[in-house]
mmCIF file of N, CA, C and O in Angstrom:
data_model
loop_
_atom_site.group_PDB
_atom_site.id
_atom_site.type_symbol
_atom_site.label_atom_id
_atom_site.label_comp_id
_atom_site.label_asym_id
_atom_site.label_seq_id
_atom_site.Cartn_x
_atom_site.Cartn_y
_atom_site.Cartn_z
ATOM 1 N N UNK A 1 -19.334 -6.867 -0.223
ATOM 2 C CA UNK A 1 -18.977 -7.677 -1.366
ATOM 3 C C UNK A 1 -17.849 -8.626 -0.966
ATOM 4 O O UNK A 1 -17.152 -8.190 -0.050
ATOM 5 N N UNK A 2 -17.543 -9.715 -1.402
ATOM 6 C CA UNK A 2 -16.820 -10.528 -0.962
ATOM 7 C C UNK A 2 -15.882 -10.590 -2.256
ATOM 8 O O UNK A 2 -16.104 -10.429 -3.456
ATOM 9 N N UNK A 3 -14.315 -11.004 -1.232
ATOM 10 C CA UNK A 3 -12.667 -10.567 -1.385
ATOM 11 C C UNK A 3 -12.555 -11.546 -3.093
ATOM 12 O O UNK A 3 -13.537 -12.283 -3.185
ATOM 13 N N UNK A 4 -12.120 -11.598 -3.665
ATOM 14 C CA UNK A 4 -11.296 -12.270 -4.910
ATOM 15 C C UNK A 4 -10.426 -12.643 -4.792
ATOM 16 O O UNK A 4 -9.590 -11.884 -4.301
ATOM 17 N N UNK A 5 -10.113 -13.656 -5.047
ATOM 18 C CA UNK A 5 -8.719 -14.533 -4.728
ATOM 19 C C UNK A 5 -7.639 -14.174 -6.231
ATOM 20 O O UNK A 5 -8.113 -14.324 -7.356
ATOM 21 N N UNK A 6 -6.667 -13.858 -6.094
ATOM 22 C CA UNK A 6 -5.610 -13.926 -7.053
ATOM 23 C C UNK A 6 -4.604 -14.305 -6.956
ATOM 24 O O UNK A 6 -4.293 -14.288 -5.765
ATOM 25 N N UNK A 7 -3.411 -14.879 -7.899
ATOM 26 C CA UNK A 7 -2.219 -15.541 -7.443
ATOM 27 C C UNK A 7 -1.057 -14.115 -7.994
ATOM 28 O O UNK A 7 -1.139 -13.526 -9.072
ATOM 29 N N UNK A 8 -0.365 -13.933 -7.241
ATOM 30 C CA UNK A 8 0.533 -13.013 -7.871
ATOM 31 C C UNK A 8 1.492 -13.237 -8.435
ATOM 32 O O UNK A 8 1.532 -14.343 -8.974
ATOM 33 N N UNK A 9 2.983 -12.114 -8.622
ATOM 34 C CA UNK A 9 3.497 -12.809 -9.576
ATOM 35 C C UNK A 9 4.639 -13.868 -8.785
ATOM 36 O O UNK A 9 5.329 -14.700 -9.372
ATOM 37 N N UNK A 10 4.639 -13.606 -7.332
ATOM 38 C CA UNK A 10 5.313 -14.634 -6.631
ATOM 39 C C UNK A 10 4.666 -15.758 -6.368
ATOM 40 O O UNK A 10 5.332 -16.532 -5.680
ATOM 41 N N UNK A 11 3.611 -16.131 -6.663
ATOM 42 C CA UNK A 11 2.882 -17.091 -6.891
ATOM 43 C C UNK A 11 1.969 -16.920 -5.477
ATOM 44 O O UNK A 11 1.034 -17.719 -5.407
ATOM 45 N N UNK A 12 2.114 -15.986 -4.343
ATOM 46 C CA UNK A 12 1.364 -15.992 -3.699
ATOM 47 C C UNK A 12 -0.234 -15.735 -3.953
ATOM 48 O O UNK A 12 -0.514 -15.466 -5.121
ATOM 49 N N UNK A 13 -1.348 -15.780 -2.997
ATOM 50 C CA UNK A 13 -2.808 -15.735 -2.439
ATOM 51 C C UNK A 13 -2.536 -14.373 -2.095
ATOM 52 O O UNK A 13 -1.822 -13.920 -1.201
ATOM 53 N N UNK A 14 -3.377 -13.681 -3.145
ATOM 54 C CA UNK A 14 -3.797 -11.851 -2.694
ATOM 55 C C UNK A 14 -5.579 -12.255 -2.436
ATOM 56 O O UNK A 14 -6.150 -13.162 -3.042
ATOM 57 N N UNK A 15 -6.189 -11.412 -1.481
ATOM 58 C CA UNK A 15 -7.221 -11.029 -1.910
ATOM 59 C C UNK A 15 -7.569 -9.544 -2.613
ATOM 60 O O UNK A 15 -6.884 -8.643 -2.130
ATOM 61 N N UNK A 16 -8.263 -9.228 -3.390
ATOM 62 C CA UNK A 16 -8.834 -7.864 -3.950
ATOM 63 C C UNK A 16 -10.572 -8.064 -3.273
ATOM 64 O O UNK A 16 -11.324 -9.007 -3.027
ATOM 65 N N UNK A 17 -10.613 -6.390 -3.166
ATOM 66 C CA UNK A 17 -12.147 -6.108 -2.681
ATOM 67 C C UNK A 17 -12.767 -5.393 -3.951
ATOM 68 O O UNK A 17 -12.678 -4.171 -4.065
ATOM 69 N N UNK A 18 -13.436 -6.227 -4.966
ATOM 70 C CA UNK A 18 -13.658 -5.212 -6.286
ATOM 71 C C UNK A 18 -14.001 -4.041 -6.417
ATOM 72 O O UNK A 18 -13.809 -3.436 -7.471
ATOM 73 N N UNK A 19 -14.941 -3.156 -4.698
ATOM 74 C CA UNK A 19 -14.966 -1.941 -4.636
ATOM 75 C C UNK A 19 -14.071 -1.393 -4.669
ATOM 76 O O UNK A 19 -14.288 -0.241 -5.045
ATOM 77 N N UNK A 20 -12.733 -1.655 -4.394
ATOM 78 C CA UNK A 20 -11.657 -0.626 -4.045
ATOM 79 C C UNK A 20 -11.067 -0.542 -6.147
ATOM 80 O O UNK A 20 -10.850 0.498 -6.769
ATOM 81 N N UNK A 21 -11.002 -1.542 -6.532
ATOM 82 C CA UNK A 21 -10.741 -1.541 -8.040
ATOM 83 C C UNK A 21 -10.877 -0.085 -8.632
ATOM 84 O O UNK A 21 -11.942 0.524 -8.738
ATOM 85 N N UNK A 22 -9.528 0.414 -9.031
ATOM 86 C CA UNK A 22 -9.721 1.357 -9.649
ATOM 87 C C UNK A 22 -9.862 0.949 -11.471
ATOM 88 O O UNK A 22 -10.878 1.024 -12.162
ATOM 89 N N UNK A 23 -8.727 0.597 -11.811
ATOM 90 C CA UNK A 23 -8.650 -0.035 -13.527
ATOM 91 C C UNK A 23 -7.994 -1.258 -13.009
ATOM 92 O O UNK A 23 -7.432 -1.453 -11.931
ATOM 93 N N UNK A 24 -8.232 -2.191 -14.224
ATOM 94 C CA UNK A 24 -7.191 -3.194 -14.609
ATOM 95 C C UNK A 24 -6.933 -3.105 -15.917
ATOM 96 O O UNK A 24 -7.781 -2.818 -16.762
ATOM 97 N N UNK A 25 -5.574 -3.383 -16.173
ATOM 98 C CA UNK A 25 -5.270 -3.130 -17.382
ATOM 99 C C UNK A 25 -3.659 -4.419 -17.492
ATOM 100 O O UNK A 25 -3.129 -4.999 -16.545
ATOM 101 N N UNK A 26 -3.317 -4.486 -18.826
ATOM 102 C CA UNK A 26 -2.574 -6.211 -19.304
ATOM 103 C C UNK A 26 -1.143 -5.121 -18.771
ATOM 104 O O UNK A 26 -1.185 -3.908 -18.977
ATOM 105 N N UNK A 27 0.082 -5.813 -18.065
ATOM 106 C CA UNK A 27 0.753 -5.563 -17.717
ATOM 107 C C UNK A 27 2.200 -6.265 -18.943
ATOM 108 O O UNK A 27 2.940 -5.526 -19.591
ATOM 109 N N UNK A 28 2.252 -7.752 -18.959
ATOM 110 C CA UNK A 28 2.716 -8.484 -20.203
ATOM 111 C C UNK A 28 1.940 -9.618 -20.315
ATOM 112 O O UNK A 28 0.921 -9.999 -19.739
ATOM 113 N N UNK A 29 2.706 -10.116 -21.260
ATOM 114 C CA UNK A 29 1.534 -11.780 -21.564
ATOM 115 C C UNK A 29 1.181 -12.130 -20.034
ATOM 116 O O UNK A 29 1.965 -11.987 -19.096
ATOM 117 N N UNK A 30 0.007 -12.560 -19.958
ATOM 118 C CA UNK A 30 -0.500 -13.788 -18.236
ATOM 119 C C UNK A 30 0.061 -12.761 -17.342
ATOM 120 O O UNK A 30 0.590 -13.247 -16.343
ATOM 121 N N UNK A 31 0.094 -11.422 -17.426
ATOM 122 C CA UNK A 31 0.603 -10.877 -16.190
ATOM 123 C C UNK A 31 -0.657 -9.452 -16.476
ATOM 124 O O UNK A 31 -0.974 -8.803 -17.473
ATOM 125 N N UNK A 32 -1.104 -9.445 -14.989
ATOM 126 C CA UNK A 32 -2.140 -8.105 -15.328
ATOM 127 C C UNK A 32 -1.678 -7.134 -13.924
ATOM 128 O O UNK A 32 -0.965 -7.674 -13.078
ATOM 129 N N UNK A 33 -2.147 -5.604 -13.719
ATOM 130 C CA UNK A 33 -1.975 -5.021 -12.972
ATOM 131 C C UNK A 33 -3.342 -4.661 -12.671
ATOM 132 O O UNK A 33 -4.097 -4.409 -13.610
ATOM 133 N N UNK A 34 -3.700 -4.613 -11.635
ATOM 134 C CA UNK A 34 -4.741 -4.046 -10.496
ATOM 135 C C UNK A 34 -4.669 -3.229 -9.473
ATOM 136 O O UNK A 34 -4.156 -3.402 -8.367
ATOM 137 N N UNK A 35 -5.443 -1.959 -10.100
ATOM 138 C CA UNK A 35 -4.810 -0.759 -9.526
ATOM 139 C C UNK A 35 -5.904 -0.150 -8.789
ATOM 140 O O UNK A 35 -6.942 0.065 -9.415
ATOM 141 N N UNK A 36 -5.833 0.197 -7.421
ATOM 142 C CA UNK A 36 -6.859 0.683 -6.275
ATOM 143 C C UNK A 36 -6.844 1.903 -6.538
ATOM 144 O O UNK A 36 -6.198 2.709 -7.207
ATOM 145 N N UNK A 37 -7.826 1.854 -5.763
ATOM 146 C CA UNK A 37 -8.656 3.886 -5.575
ATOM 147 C C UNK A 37 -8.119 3.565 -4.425
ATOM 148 O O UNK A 37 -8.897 3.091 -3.598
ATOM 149 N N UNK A 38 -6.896 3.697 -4.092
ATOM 150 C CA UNK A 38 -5.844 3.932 -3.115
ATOM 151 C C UNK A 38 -4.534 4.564 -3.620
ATOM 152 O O UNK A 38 -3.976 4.244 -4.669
ATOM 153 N N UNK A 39 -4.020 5.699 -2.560
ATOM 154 C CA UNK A 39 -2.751 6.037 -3.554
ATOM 155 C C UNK A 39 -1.591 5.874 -2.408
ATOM 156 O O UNK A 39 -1.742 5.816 -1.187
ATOM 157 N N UNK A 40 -0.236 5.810 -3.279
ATOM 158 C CA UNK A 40 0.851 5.458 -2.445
ATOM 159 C C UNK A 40 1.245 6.950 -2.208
ATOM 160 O O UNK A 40 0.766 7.754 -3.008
ATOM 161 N N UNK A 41 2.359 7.613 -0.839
ATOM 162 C CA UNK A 41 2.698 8.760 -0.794
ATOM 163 C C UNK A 41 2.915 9.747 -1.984
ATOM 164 O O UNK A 41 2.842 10.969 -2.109
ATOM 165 N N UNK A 42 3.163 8.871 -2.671
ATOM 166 C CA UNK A 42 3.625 10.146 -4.288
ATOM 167 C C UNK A 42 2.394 10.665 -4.834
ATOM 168 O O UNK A 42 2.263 11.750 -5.401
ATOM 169 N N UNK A 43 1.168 9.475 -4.534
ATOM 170 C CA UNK A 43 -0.237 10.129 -5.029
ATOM 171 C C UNK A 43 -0.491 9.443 -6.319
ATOM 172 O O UNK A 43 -1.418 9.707 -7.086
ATOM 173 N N UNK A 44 0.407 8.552 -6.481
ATOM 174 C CA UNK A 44 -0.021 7.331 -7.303
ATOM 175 C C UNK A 44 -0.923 6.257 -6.976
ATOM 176 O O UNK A 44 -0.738 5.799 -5.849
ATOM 177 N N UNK A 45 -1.854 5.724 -7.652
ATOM 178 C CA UNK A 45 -2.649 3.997 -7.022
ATOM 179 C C UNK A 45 -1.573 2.769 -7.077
ATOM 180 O O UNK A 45 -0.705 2.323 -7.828
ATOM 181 N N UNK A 46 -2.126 2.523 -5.913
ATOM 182 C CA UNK A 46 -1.222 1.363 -5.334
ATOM 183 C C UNK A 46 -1.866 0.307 -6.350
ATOM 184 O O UNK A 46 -3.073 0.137 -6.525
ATOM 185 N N UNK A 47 -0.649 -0.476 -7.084
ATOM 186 C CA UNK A 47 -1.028 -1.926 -7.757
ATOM 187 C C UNK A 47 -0.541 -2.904 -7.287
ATOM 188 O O UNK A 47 0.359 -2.789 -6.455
ATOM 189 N N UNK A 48 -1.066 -4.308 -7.746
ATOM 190 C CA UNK A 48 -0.481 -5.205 -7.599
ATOM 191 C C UNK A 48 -0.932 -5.854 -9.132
ATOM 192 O O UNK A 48 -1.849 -5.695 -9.939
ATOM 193 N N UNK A 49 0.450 -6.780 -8.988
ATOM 194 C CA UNK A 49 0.450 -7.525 -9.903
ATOM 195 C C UNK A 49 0.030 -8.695 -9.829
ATOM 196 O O UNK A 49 0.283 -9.346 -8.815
ATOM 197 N N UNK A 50 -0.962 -9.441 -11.230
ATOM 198 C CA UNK A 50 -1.563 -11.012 -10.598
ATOM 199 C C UNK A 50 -1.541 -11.682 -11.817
ATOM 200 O O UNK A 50 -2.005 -11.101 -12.798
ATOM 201 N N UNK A 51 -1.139 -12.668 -11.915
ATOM 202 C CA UNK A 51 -1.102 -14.205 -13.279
ATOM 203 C C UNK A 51 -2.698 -14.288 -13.462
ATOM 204 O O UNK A 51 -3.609 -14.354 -12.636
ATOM 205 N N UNK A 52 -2.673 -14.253 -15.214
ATOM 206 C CA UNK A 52 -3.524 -14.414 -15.846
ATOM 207 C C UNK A 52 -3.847 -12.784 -16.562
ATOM 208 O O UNK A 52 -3.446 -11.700 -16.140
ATOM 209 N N UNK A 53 -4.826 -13.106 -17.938
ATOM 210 C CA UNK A 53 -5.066 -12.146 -18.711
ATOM 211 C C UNK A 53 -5.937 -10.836 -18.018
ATOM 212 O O UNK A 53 -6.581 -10.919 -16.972
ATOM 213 N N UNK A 54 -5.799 -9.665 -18.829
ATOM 214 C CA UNK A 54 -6.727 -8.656 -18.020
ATOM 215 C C UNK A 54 -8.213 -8.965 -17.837
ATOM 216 O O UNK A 54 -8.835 -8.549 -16.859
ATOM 217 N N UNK A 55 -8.858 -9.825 -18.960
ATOM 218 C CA UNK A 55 -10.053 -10.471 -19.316
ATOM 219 C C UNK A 55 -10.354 -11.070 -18.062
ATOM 220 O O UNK A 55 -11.207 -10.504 -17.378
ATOM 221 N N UNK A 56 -9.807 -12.132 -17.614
ATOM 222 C CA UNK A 56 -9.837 -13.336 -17.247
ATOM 223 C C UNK A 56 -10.331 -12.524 -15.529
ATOM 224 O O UNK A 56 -11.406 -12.573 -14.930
ATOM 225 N N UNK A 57 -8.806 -11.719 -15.107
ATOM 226 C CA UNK A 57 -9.104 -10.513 -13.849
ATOM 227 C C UNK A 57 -10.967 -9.708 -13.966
ATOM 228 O O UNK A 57 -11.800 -9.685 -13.060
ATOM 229 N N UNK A 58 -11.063 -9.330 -14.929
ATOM 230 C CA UNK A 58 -11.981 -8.499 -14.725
ATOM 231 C C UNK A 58 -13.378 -9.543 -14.729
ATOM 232 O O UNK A 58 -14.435 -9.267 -14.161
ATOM 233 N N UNK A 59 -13.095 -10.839 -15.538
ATOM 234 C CA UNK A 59 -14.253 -11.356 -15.022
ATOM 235 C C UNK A 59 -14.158 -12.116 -13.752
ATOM 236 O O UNK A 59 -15.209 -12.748 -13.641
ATOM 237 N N UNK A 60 -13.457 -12.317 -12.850
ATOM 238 C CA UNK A 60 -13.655 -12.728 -11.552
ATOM 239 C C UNK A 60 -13.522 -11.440 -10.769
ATOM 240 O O UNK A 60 -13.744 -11.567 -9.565
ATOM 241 N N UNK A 61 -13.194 -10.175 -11.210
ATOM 242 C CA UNK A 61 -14.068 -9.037 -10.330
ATOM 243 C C UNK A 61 -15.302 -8.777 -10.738
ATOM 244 O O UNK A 61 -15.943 -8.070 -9.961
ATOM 245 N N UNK A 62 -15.749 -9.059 -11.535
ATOM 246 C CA UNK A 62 -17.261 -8.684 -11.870
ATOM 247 C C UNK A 62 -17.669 -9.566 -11.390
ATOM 248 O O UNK A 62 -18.888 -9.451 -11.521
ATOM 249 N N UNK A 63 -17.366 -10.842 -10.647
ATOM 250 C CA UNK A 63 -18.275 -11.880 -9.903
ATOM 251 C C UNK A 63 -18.624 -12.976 -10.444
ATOM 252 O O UNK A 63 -19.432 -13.720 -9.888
ATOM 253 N N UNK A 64 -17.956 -13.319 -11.866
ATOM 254 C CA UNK A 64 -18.117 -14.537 -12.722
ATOM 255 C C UNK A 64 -17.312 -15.646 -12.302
ATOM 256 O O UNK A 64 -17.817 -16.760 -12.446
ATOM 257 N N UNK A 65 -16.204 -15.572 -11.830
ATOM 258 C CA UNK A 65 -15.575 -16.798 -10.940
ATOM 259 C C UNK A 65 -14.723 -16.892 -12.011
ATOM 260 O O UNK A 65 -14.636 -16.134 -12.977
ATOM 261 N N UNK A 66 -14.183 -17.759 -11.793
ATOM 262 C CA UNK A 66 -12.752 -18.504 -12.823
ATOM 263 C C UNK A 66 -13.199 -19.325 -13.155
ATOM 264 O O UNK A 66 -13.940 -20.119 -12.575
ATOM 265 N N UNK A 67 -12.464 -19.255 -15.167
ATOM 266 C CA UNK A 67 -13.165 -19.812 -16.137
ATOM 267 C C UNK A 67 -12.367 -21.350 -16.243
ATOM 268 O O UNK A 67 -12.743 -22.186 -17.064
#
């Protein structure tokens, strides 16, 4: 499956692999968190944070592109 481009909240270029996608869920206004079926030492999923709504995230992981 091919990578997803997101801007974070430093305004950098993340890619996401939507297989690894565990949830996304709204973090604050235009700010969402994306959280892997990866965990950090504590045994938590590793997130990152990315600009724009949770909506907006989940439809360019489902493969709809940016609206």
């Amino acid at each position: 499956m091919a990578m997803v481009g997101f801007r974070n909240t430093h305004n950098q270029m993340i890619y996401v692999n939507p297989a690894q996608v565990l949830y996304v869920s709204t973090f604050e206004e235009e700010v969402t968190v994306i959280a892997y079926a990866i965990t950090d030492a504590s045994g938590k999923p590793v997130v990152s944070h990315v600009r724009g709504s949770a909506e907006l995230v989940q439809h360019k992981l489902a493969g709809g592109g940016a609206r």
